[in-house]
Short mmCIF file of C-alpha atoms in Angstrom, two decimals:
data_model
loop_
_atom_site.label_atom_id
_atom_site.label_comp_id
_atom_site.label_asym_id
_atom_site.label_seq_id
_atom_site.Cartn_x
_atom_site.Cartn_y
_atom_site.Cartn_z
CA UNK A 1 -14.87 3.58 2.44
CA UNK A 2 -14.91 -0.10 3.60
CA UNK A 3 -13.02 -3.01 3.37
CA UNK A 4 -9.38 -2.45 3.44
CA UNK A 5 -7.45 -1.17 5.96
CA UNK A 6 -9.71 1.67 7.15
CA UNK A 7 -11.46 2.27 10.62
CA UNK A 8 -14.96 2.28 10.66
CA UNK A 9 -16.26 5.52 9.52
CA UNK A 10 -18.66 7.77 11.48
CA UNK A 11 -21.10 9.87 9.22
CA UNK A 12 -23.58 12.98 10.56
CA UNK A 13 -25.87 14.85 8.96
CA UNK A 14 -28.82 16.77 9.30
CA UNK A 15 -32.68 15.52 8.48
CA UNK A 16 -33.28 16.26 4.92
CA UNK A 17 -29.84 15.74 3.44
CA UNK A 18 -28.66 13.08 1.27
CA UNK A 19 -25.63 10.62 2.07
CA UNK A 20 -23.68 8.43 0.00
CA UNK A 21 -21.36 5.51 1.70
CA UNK A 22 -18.67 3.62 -0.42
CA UNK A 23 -17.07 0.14 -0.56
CA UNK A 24 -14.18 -0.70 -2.23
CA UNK A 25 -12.48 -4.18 -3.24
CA UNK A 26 -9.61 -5.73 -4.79
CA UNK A 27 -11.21 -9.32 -6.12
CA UNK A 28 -13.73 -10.14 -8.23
CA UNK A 29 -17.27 -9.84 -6.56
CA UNK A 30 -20.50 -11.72 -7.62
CA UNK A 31 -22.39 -9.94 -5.58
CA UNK A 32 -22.69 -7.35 -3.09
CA UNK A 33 -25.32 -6.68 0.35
CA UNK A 34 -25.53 -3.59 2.29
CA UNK A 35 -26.75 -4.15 5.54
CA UNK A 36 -27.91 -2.07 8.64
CA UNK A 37 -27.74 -2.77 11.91
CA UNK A 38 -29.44 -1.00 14.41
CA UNK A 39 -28.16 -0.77 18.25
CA UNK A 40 -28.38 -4.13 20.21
CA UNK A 41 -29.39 -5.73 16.95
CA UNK A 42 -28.41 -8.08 14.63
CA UNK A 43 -27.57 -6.51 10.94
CA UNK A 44 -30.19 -6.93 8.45
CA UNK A 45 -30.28 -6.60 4.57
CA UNK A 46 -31.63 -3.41 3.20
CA UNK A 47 -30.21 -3.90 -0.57
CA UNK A 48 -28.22 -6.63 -2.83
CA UNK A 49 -27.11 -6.22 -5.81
CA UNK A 50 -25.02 -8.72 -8.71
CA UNK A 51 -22.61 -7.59 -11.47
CA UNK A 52 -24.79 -7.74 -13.62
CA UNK A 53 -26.91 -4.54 -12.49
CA UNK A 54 -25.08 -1.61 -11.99
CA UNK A 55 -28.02 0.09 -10.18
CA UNK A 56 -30.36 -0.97 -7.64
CA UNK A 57 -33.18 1.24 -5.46
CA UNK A 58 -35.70 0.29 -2.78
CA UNK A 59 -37.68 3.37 -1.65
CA UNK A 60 -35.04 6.25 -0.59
CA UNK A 61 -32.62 3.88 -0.98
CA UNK A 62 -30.16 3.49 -3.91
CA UNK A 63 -26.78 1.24 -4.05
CA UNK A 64 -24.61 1.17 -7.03
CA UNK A 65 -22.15 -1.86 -8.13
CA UNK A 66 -19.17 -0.66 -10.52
CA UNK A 67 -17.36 -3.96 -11.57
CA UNK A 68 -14.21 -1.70 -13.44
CA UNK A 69 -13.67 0.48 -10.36
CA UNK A 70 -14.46 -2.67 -8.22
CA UNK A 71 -16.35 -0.43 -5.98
CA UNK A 72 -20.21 -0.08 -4.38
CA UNK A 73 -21.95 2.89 -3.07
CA UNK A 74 -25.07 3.03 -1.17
CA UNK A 75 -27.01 5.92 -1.01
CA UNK A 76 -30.16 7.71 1.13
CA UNK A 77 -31.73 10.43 -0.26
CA UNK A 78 -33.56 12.71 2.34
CA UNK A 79 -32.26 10.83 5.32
CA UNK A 80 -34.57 10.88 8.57
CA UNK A 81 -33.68 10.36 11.94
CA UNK A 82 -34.95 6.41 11.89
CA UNK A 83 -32.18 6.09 8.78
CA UNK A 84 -29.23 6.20 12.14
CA UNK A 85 -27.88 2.96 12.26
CA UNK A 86 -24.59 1.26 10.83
CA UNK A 87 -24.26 -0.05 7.47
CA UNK A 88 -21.98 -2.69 6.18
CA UNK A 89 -21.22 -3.55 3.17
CA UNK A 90 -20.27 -7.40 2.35
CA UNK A 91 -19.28 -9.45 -0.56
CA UNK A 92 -18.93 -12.73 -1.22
CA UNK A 93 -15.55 -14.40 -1.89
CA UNK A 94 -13.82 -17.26 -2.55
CA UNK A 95 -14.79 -20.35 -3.97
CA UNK A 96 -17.01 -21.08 -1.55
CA UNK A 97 -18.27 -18.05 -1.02
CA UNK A 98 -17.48 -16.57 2.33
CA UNK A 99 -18.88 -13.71 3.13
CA UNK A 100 -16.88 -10.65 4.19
CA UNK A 101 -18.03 -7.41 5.79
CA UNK A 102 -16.44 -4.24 5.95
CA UNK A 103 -15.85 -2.64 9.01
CA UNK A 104 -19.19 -0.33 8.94
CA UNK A 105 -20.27 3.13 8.83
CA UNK A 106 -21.69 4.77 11.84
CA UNK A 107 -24.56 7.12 10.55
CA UNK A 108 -25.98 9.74 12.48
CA UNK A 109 -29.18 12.02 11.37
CA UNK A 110 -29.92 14.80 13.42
CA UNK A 111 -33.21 16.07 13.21
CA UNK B 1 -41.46 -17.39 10.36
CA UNK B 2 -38.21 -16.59 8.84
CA UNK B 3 -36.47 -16.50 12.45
CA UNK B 4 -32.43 -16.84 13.64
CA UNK B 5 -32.67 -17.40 17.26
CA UNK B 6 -29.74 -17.11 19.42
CA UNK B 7 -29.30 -17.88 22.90
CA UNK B 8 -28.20 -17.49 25.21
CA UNK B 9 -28.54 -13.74 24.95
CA UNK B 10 -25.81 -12.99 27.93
CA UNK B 11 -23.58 -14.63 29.27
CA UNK B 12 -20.78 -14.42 32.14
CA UNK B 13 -18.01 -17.02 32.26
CA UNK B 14 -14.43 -16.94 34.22
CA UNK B 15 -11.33 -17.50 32.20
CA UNK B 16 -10.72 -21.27 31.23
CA UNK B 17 -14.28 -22.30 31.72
CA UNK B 18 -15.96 -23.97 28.17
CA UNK B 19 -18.89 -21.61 26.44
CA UNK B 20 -21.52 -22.94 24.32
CA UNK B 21 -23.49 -21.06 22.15
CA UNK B 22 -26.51 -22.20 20.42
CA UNK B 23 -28.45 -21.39 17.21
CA UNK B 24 -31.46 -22.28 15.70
CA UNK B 25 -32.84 -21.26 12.65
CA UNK B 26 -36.60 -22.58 10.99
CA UNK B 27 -35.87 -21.66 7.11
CA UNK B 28 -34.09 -25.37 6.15
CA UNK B 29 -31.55 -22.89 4.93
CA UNK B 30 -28.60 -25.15 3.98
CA UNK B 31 -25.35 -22.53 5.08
CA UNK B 32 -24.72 -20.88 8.61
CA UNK B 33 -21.99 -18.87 9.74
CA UNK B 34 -20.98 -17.88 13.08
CA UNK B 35 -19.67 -14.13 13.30
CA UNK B 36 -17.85 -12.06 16.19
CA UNK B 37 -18.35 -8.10 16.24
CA UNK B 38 -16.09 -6.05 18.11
CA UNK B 39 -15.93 -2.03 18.74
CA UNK B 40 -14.66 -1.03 14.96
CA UNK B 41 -13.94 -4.11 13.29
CA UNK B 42 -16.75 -5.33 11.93
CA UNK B 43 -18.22 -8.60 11.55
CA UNK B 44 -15.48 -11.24 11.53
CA UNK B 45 -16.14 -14.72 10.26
CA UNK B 46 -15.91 -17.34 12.60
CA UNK B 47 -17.03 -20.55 11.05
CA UNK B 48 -19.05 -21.21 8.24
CA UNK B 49 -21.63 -24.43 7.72
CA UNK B 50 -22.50 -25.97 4.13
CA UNK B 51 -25.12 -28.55 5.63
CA UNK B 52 -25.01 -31.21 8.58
CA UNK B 53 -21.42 -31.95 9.35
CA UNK B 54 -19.93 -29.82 6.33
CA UNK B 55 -18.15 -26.95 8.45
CA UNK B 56 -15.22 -24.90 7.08
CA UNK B 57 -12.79 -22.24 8.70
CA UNK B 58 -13.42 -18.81 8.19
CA UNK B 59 -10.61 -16.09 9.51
CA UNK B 60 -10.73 -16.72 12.55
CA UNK B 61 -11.43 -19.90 13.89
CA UNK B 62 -8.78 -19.94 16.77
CA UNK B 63 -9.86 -20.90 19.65
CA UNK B 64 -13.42 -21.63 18.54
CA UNK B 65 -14.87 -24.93 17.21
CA UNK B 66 -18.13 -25.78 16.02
CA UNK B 67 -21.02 -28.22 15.78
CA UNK B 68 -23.91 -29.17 12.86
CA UNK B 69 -25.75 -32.28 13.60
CA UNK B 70 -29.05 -30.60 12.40
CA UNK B 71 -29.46 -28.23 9.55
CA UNK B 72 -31.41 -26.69 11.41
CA UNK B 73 -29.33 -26.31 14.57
CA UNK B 74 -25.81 -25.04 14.53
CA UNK B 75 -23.42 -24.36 17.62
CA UNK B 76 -20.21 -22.47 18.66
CA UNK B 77 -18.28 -23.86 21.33
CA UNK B 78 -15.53 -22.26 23.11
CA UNK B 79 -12.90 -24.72 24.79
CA UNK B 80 -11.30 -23.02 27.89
CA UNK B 81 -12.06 -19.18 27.29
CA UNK B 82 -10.20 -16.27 27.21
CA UNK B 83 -10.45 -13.15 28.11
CA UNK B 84 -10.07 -11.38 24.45
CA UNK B 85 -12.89 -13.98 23.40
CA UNK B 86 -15.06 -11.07 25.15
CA UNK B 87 -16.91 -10.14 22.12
CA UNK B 88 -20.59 -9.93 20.59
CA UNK B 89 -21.42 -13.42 18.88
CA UNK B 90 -23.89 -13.33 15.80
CA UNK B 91 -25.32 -16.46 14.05
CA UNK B 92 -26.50 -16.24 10.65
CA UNK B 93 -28.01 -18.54 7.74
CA UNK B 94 -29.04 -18.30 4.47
CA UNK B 95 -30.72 -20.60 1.04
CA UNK B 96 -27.07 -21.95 -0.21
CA UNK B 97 -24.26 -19.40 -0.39
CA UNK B 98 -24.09 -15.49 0.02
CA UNK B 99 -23.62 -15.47 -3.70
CA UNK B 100 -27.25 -16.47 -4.34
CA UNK B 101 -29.18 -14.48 -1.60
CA UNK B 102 -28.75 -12.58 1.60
CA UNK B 103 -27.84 -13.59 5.12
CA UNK B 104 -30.47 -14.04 8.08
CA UNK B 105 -28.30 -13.10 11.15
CA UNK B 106 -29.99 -13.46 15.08
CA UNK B 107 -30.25 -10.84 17.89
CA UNK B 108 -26.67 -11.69 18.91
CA UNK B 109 -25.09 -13.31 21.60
CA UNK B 110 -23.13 -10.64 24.20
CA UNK B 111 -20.16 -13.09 26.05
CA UNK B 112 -18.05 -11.48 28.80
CA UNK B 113 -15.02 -13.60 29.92
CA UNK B 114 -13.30 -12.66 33.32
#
């Protein structure tokens, strides 16, 4: 998962299969974005979601927001190639609200 | 148009020589950040903007200051840089804070220091 200590993680999968990335935190979170970023890009949002949903979806698309575990998921169902990119998670913190990213995962979907 | 433009794009520079980096963005949003990505670590916060001349620290604003005189204009200047300021440089803005909506980042800006 992101944030934390941990390396960036690298995902692969085949067309057709579903994939579910995690972020984790340790403060309280207002809100959460996922973004991608595709190569030579910059990162754009795909999904955000508040504590007060638990459950948001756009298209194949599906991120989760679990204020007790103080984690997010994001998930694709029936990835396609055009879903490889790397997705960040970010939340805002502090009183002024400073966004901070995790370090990414790397997704790959072969076709 | 909904637009973060960045430029320059590339850029070269020898060690100790002074790097600006300018950003421009057409929304009137009111708060923009400067980030750095690096291989595996992410997007690290630079610098973040609250309006014209309302600019805060983020994690890690060594070595880096920056400059607001327009809302809709915000720029990252490196004083004398160094080589492990070699990094990809992304502007971004958004309508108030990240708690109320998302972040608009720009195509990036690649800086190589020699």
């Amino acid at each position: 998962s992101q944030w934390g200590e941990e390396n960036l993680q690298a995902l692969s999968i085949q067309e057709g299969e579903d994939v579910t990335m995690n972020c984790s935190y340790k403060t309280y979170t207002t809100v959460v974005h996922w973004y991608r970023q595709d190569s030579g890009r910059g990162p754009a949002l795909i999904i955000l979601i508040r504590s007060n949903e638990r459950e948001k979806r756009s298209g194949r698309l599906r991120a989760t927001l679990d204020t007790s575990s103080q984690s997010s998921s994001l998930s694709i169902t029936a990835a396609q190639c055009e879903d490889t990119a790397v997705y960040f998670c970010a939340r805002a913190s502090g009183g002024n609200y400073k966004p901070t990213f995790g370090k990414g995962t790397s997704l790959v979907v072969h076709p | 148009d909904m637009k973060v433009t960045q430029m320059p794009r590339y850029l070269i520079k020898r060690m100790g020589e002074n790097v600006l980096l300018e950003c421009g963005q057409d929304m009137s949003h009111e708060t923009m950040y400067w980030y750095r990505q690096d291989p595996g670590l992410g997007l690290q916060l630079i610098y973040i903007s609250y309006d014209v001349d309302s600019n805060s620290e983020g994690d890690i604003p060594k070595g880096y200051r920056v400059s607001r005189k327009k809302r809709e204009h915000f720029s990252l200047i490196l004083d004398s840089a160094k080589t492990n300021q070699t990094s990809v440089y992304f502007c971004a803005s958004s309508f108030q804070g990240a708690n109320t909506g998302q972040l608009y980042f720009g195509e990036g800006s690649k800086l190589t220091v020699l």
